[in-house]
mmCIF file of C-alpha atoms in Angstrom:
data_model
loop_
_atom_site.group_PDB
_atom_site.id
_atom_site.type_symbol
_atom_site.label_atom_id
_atom_site.label_comp_id
_atom_site.label_asym_id
_atom_site.label_seq_id
_atom_site.Cartn_x
_atom_site.Cartn_y
_atom_site.Cartn_z
ATOM 1 C CA MET A 1 0.000 0.000 0.000
ATOM 2 C CA GLY A 2 1.233 3.510 -0.742
ATOM 3 C CA ASP A 3 0.451 7.209 -0.599
ATOM 4 C CA LEU A 4 -1.062 9.250 -3.441
ATOM 5 C CA ASN A 5 2.252 10.234 -5.025
ATOM 6 C CA GLN A 6 3.476 6.648 -4.909
ATOM 7 C CA LEU A 7 0.273 5.613 -6.664
ATOM 8 C CA LEU A 8 0.646 8.335 -9.328
ATOM 9 C CA TYR A 9 4.260 7.350 -9.936
ATOM 10 C CA THR A 10 3.301 3.688 -10.271
ATOM 11 C CA LYS A 11 0.578 4.568 -12.793
ATOM 12 C CA ALA A 12 3.011 6.659 -14.834
ATOM 13 C CA VAL A 13 5.655 3.929 -14.979
ATOM 14 C CA LEU A 14 3.523 0.791 -15.135
ATOM 15 C CA SER A 15 0.158 1.655 -16.677
ATOM 16 C CA GLY A 16 -0.919 -1.334 -18.760
ATOM 17 C CA PHE A 17 1.647 -3.686 -17.196
ATOM 18 C CA LYS A 18 0.801 -7.383 -17.265
ATOM 19 C CA GLY A 19 2.653 -10.099 -15.383
ATOM 20 C CA ARG A 20 3.289 -11.694 -12.013
ATOM 21 C CA ILE A 21 3.441 -9.080 -9.265
ATOM 22 C CA LEU A 22 4.734 -9.166 -5.701
ATOM 23 C CA GLU A 23 3.989 -6.303 -3.331
ATOM 24 C CA VAL A 24 6.186 -6.063 -0.226
ATOM 25 C CA GLY A 25 4.449 -4.218 2.603
ATOM 26 C CA SER A 26 0.955 -4.742 1.232
ATOM 27 C CA LYS A 27 -1.218 -4.398 4.354
ATOM 28 C CA ASN A 28 -4.119 -1.960 4.069
ATOM 29 C CA TYR A 29 -4.215 0.359 7.083
ATOM 30 C CA GLY A 30 -7.217 2.314 5.837
ATOM 31 C CA ASN A 31 -5.286 5.489 4.996
ATOM 32 C CA THR A 32 -3.102 4.124 2.166
ATOM 33 C CA GLN A 33 -3.578 3.686 -1.565
ATOM 34 C CA PRO A 34 -4.073 0.193 -3.056
ATOM 35 C CA PHE A 35 -1.606 -0.813 -5.755
ATOM 36 C CA ARG A 36 -3.426 -4.092 -6.381
ATOM 37 C CA ASN A 37 -6.330 -2.269 -8.047
ATOM 38 C CA LEU A 38 -3.954 -1.009 -10.766
ATOM 39 C CA PHE A 39 -3.213 -4.533 -11.949
ATOM 40 C CA LYS A 40 -6.552 -6.268 -12.287
ATOM 41 C CA GLY A 41 -6.281 -9.540 -14.136
ATOM 42 C CA CYS A 42 -2.656 -10.064 -13.057
ATOM 43 C CA GLU A 43 -1.354 -12.650 -10.640
ATOM 44 C CA TYR A 44 -0.806 -10.489 -7.554
ATOM 45 C CA VAL A 45 0.751 -11.533 -4.245
ATOM 46 C CA GLY A 46 0.915 -9.253 -1.224
ATOM 47 C CA ILE A 47 3.232 -9.910 1.716
ATOM 48 C CA ASP A 48 3.677 -8.081 5.000
ATOM 49 C CA LEU A 49 5.095 -8.533 8.482
ATOM 50 C CA GLU A 50 1.600 -9.130 9.838
ATOM 51 C CA GLY A 51 -1.681 -10.398 8.490
ATOM 52 C CA GLY A 52 -4.604 -8.244 7.452
ATOM 53 C CA ASP A 53 -6.487 -6.807 4.508
ATOM 54 C CA ASN A 54 -4.545 -7.164 1.222
ATOM 55 C CA VAL A 55 -1.996 -9.589 2.759
ATOM 56 C CA ASP A 56 -1.692 -13.021 1.134
ATOM 57 C CA HIS A 57 1.309 -14.219 3.146
ATOM 58 C CA VAL A 58 2.973 -13.085 6.362
ATOM 59 C CA VAL A 59 6.682 -12.896 5.541
ATOM 60 C CA ASN A 60 9.700 -11.326 7.234
ATOM 61 C CA LEU A 61 12.133 -10.824 4.366
ATOM 62 C CA GLU A 62 14.992 -10.312 6.811
ATOM 63 C CA GLU A 63 14.646 -14.022 7.568
ATOM 64 C CA GLY A 64 14.017 -15.297 4.037
ATOM 65 C CA ALA A 65 11.508 -15.291 1.217
ATOM 66 C CA GLY A 66 9.227 -17.801 2.942
ATOM 67 C CA PRO A 67 6.346 -19.042 0.776
ATOM 68 C CA VAL A 68 7.455 -16.983 -2.242
ATOM 69 C CA ALA A 69 10.959 -18.492 -2.286
ATOM 70 C CA GLY A 70 11.771 -20.077 -5.632
ATOM 71 C CA ARG A 71 9.126 -18.082 -7.461
ATOM 72 C CA GLN A 72 9.804 -15.523 -10.204
ATOM 73 C CA PHE A 73 7.963 -12.187 -10.329
ATOM 74 C CA ASP A 74 7.884 -9.783 -13.251
ATOM 75 C CA LEU A 75 7.345 -6.789 -10.992
ATOM 76 C CA ILE A 76 8.116 -6.262 -7.321
ATOM 77 C CA ILE A 77 6.670 -3.189 -5.603
ATOM 78 C CA ILE A 78 8.238 -2.078 -2.341
ATOM 79 C CA CYS A 79 7.222 1.285 -0.905
ATOM 80 C CA SER A 80 7.809 2.751 2.572
ATOM 81 C CA VAL A 81 9.260 -0.532 3.843
ATOM 82 C CA LEU A 82 13.066 -0.500 3.832
ATOM 83 C CA GLU A 83 13.431 2.354 6.329
ATOM 84 C CA HIS A 84 11.737 0.149 8.930
ATOM 85 C CA SER A 85 14.232 -2.702 8.609
ATOM 86 C CA LYS A 86 17.429 -3.082 10.631
ATOM 87 C CA ARG A 87 18.917 -4.884 7.616
ATOM 88 C CA PRO A 88 17.431 -3.472 4.419
ATOM 89 C CA TRP A 89 20.279 -4.959 2.357
ATOM 90 C CA VAL A 90 19.078 -8.441 3.368
ATOM 91 C CA ILE A 91 15.532 -7.619 2.250
ATOM 92 C CA ALA A 92 16.916 -6.321 -1.054
ATOM 93 C CA GLU A 93 18.897 -9.534 -1.552
ATOM 94 C CA HIS A 94 15.801 -11.665 -1.052
ATOM 95 C CA ILE A 95 13.790 -9.446 -3.391
ATOM 96 C CA GLN A 96 16.393 -9.887 -6.115
ATOM 97 C CA SER A 97 16.283 -13.658 -5.585
ATOM 98 C CA VAL A 98 12.601 -13.825 -6.616
ATOM 99 C CA LEU A 99 12.784 -11.282 -9.458
ATOM 100 C CA ALA A 100 12.445 -12.686 -12.981
ATOM 101 C CA PRO A 101 15.389 -11.971 -15.342
ATOM 102 C CA GLU A 102 13.258 -9.467 -17.316
ATOM 103 C CA GLY A 103 11.569 -8.162 -14.162
ATOM 104 C CA ALA A 104 11.610 -4.741 -12.506
ATOM 105 C CA VAL A 105 11.594 -3.368 -8.963
ATOM 106 C CA LEU A 106 9.595 -0.244 -8.134
ATOM 107 C CA SER A 107 10.844 1.399 -4.943
ATOM 108 C CA CYS A 108 9.483 4.505 -3.181
ATOM 109 C CA HIS A 109 11.221 5.372 0.082
ATOM 110 C CA PRO A 110 11.776 8.460 2.228
ATOM 111 C CA TRP A 111 14.851 10.635 1.857
ATOM 112 C CA VAL A 112 13.703 13.517 4.082
ATOM 113 C CA TRP A 113 10.991 12.448 6.522
ATOM 114 C CA ARG A 114 9.942 12.506 10.151
ATOM 115 C CA TYR A 115 10.646 9.630 12.515
ATOM 116 C CA HIS A 116 7.848 7.076 12.110
ATOM 117 C CA LYS A 117 7.753 3.615 13.660
ATOM 118 C CA TYR A 118 6.555 0.426 11.961
ATOM 119 C CA PRO A 119 7.663 -1.365 14.023
ATOM 120 C CA ASP A 120 10.609 1.070 14.212
ATOM 121 C CA ASP A 121 12.439 3.530 11.965
ATOM 122 C CA TYR A 122 16.132 3.146 11.037
ATOM 123 C CA PHE A 123 17.123 4.552 7.622
ATOM 124 C CA ARG A 124 16.608 7.178 4.915
ATOM 125 C CA PHE A 125 17.491 6.519 1.267
ATOM 126 C CA SER A 126 18.846 8.750 -1.461
ATOM 127 C CA PRO A 127 18.312 7.478 -5.022
ATOM 128 C CA LYS A 128 21.902 6.252 -5.098
ATOM 129 C CA GLY A 129 21.344 4.539 -1.769
ATOM 130 C CA ILE A 130 18.497 2.533 -3.301
ATOM 131 C CA MET A 131 20.669 1.662 -6.301
ATOM 132 C CA SER A 132 23.391 0.387 -3.979
ATOM 133 C CA LEU A 133 20.934 -1.959 -2.255
ATOM 134 C CA PHE A 134 20.046 -3.631 -5.573
ATOM 135 C CA PRO A 135 23.400 -4.231 -7.335
ATOM 136 C CA LYS A 136 21.901 -6.702 -9.834
ATOM 137 C CA LEU A 137 19.678 -3.953 -11.244
ATOM 138 C CA GLN A 138 21.962 -1.933 -13.488
ATOM 139 C CA HIS A 139 19.303 -0.048 -15.475
ATOM 140 C CA TRP A 140 17.194 2.609 -13.742
ATOM 141 C CA LEU A 141 14.608 5.114 -14.853
ATOM 142 C CA PRO A 142 15.539 8.763 -14.184
ATOM 143 C CA ALA A 143 15.358 9.178 -10.412
ATOM 144 C CA LEU A 144 12.775 11.516 -8.943
ATOM 145 C CA TYR A 145 11.899 12.911 -5.564
ATOM 146 C CA ALA A 146 8.224 13.217 -4.663
ATOM 147 C CA THR A 147 7.313 16.109 -2.375
ATOM 148 C CA SER A 148 4.348 16.158 0.008
ATOM 149 C CA ILE A 149 2.273 17.999 -2.635
ATOM 150 C CA GLN A 150 0.075 15.681 -4.662
ATOM 151 C CA GLY A 151 1.470 15.258 -8.173
ATOM 152 C CA GLU A 152 4.704 17.163 -7.542
ATOM 153 C CA PHE A 153 7.955 15.428 -8.471
ATOM 154 C CA VAL A 154 11.427 16.970 -8.750
ATOM 155 C CA SER A 155 14.202 15.436 -10.805
ATOM 156 C CA PHE A 156 17.229 14.086 -8.969
ATOM 157 C CA ALA A 157 18.509 12.755 -12.298
ATOM 158 C CA GLU A 158 18.707 16.276 -13.752
ATOM 159 C CA ASN A 159 19.988 17.962 -10.598
ATOM 160 C CA GLU A 160 21.400 15.932 -7.714
ATOM 161 C CA GLY A 161 21.299 19.030 -5.500
ATOM 162 C CA ILE A 162 17.629 19.757 -6.101
ATOM 163 C CA ASP A 163 16.715 18.911 -2.494
ATOM 164 C CA ASN A 164 18.907 21.771 -1.266
ATOM 165 C CA LYS A 165 17.317 24.167 -3.765
ATOM 166 C CA LEU A 166 13.942 23.434 -2.195
ATOM 167 C CA ALA A 167 15.162 24.414 1.280
ATOM 168 C CA LEU A 168 13.523 27.288 3.161
ATOM 169 C CA PHE A 169 14.744 29.377 6.088
ATOM 170 C CA ASN A 170 12.536 30.520 8.953
ATOM 171 C CA ASP A 171 12.782 33.881 10.701
ATOM 172 C CA ASP A 172 15.535 32.514 12.973
ATOM 173 C CA GLY A 173 17.614 31.418 9.997
ATOM 174 C CA ARG A 174 16.953 27.721 10.589
ATOM 175 C CA LYS A 175 17.114 25.753 7.341
ATOM 176 C CA HIS A 176 14.270 23.384 6.506
ATOM 177 C CA LEU A 177 14.134 20.755 3.795
ATOM 178 C CA PRO A 178 10.713 19.556 2.568
ATOM 179 C CA TYR A 179 9.520 16.000 2.893
ATOM 180 C CA LEU A 180 10.991 14.053 -0.030
ATOM 181 C CA GLN A 181 10.702 10.457 -1.205
ATOM 182 C CA SER A 182 13.085 8.737 -3.622
ATOM 183 C CA MET A 183 11.021 7.312 -6.492
ATOM 184 C CA MET A 184 12.909 4.595 -8.356
ATOM 185 C CA THR A 185 12.362 1.813 -10.890
ATOM 186 C CA GLY A 186 15.186 -0.544 -11.791
ATOM 187 C CA THR A 187 15.752 -3.693 -13.826
ATOM 188 C CA ALA A 188 18.560 -5.967 -14.958
ATOM 189 C CA SER A 189 17.074 -6.115 -18.472
ATOM 190 C CA VAL A 190 17.976 -3.618 -21.211
ATOM 191 C CA ALA A 191 14.757 -4.450 -23.074
ATOM 192 C CA THR A 192 12.547 -3.957 -20.022
ATOM 193 C CA HIS A 193 14.304 -0.710 -19.212
ATOM 194 C CA GLN A 194 13.548 0.663 -22.686
ATOM 195 C CA ILE A 195 9.880 -0.292 -22.455
ATOM 196 C CA LEU A 196 9.543 1.370 -19.050
ATOM 197 C CA LEU A 197 11.504 4.422 -20.160
ATOM 198 C CA ASP A 198 9.245 4.957 -23.174
ATOM 199 C CA ARG A 199 6.133 4.775 -20.998
ATOM 200 C CA PHE A 200 7.682 6.991 -18.324
ATOM 201 C CA SER A 201 8.635 9.640 -20.896
ATOM 202 C CA ARG A 202 5.107 9.750 -22.313
ATOM 203 C CA ASN A 203 3.453 10.171 -18.927
ATOM 204 C CA MET A 204 5.735 12.680 -17.222
ATOM 205 C CA LYS A 205 4.661 16.245 -17.980
ATOM 206 C CA LYS A 206 6.943 19.274 -17.581
ATOM 207 C CA ASN A 207 5.633 22.240 -15.583
ATOM 208 C CA PRO A 208 8.127 25.161 -15.696
ATOM 209 C CA ALA A 209 5.887 27.355 -13.526
ATOM 210 C CA LEU A 210 7.136 25.470 -10.501
ATOM 211 C CA VAL A 211 10.671 25.102 -9.144
ATOM 212 C CA PRO A 212 13.419 24.201 -11.655
ATOM 213 C CA THR A 213 13.279 20.609 -12.953
ATOM 214 C CA THR A 214 9.905 20.047 -11.312
ATOM 215 C CA GLN A 215 7.560 17.666 -13.072
ATOM 216 C CA HIS A 216 3.887 17.007 -12.472
ATOM 217 C CA ILE A 217 2.198 13.719 -13.172
ATOM 218 C CA ARG A 218 -1.380 14.480 -14.056
ATOM 219 C CA PRO A 219 -3.759 12.052 -12.347
ATOM 220 C CA ASP A 220 -5.970 11.836 -15.444
ATOM 221 C CA SER A 221 -3.065 10.962 -17.747
ATOM 222 C CA ALA A 222 -1.213 8.528 -15.515
#
């Protein structure tokens, strides 16, 4: 399950996708957005640390892939999960072990965010931090940050210092960075990367009225 910007990003990158899908961190808490509804007609498996709505299997990926071990998924969605793990590199390793050779991983994780426990909170991830967790995935779509404004995405790929350009100072001179999530899609396949890149390029719309290198994904076009 994800927030609105994670859902918009997923629509922009994966609209029309067909295949076997694994969602890591799939539990519906009532205030999150369902990814499963985007992929009707697909084989869809949701796993989480605890049972509940939208959870097919209870799995702790720090301990292994459990009932999905040995399977191959064409798409693995993992959003707002890795920051809650003491060993996110172990989770990433197990994700890569069940990813099909032509498959892709969609990852949305906080870079600048408040402390939030589920069951605790350990890490923040820059786009390059996410890339380092998934060394088998050598082909990535242009990395974006999502802000807390619905539909607002700024391009890390075009400007790696864009987060600093968004900073504001209060009356005391204290510097504040906005909430930002790293929005990433990676694959080991050149062919899959090109397909995703073509779709991504069609759906991302430039909006120069906002901050430099800001892009808006329009909900009606995603």
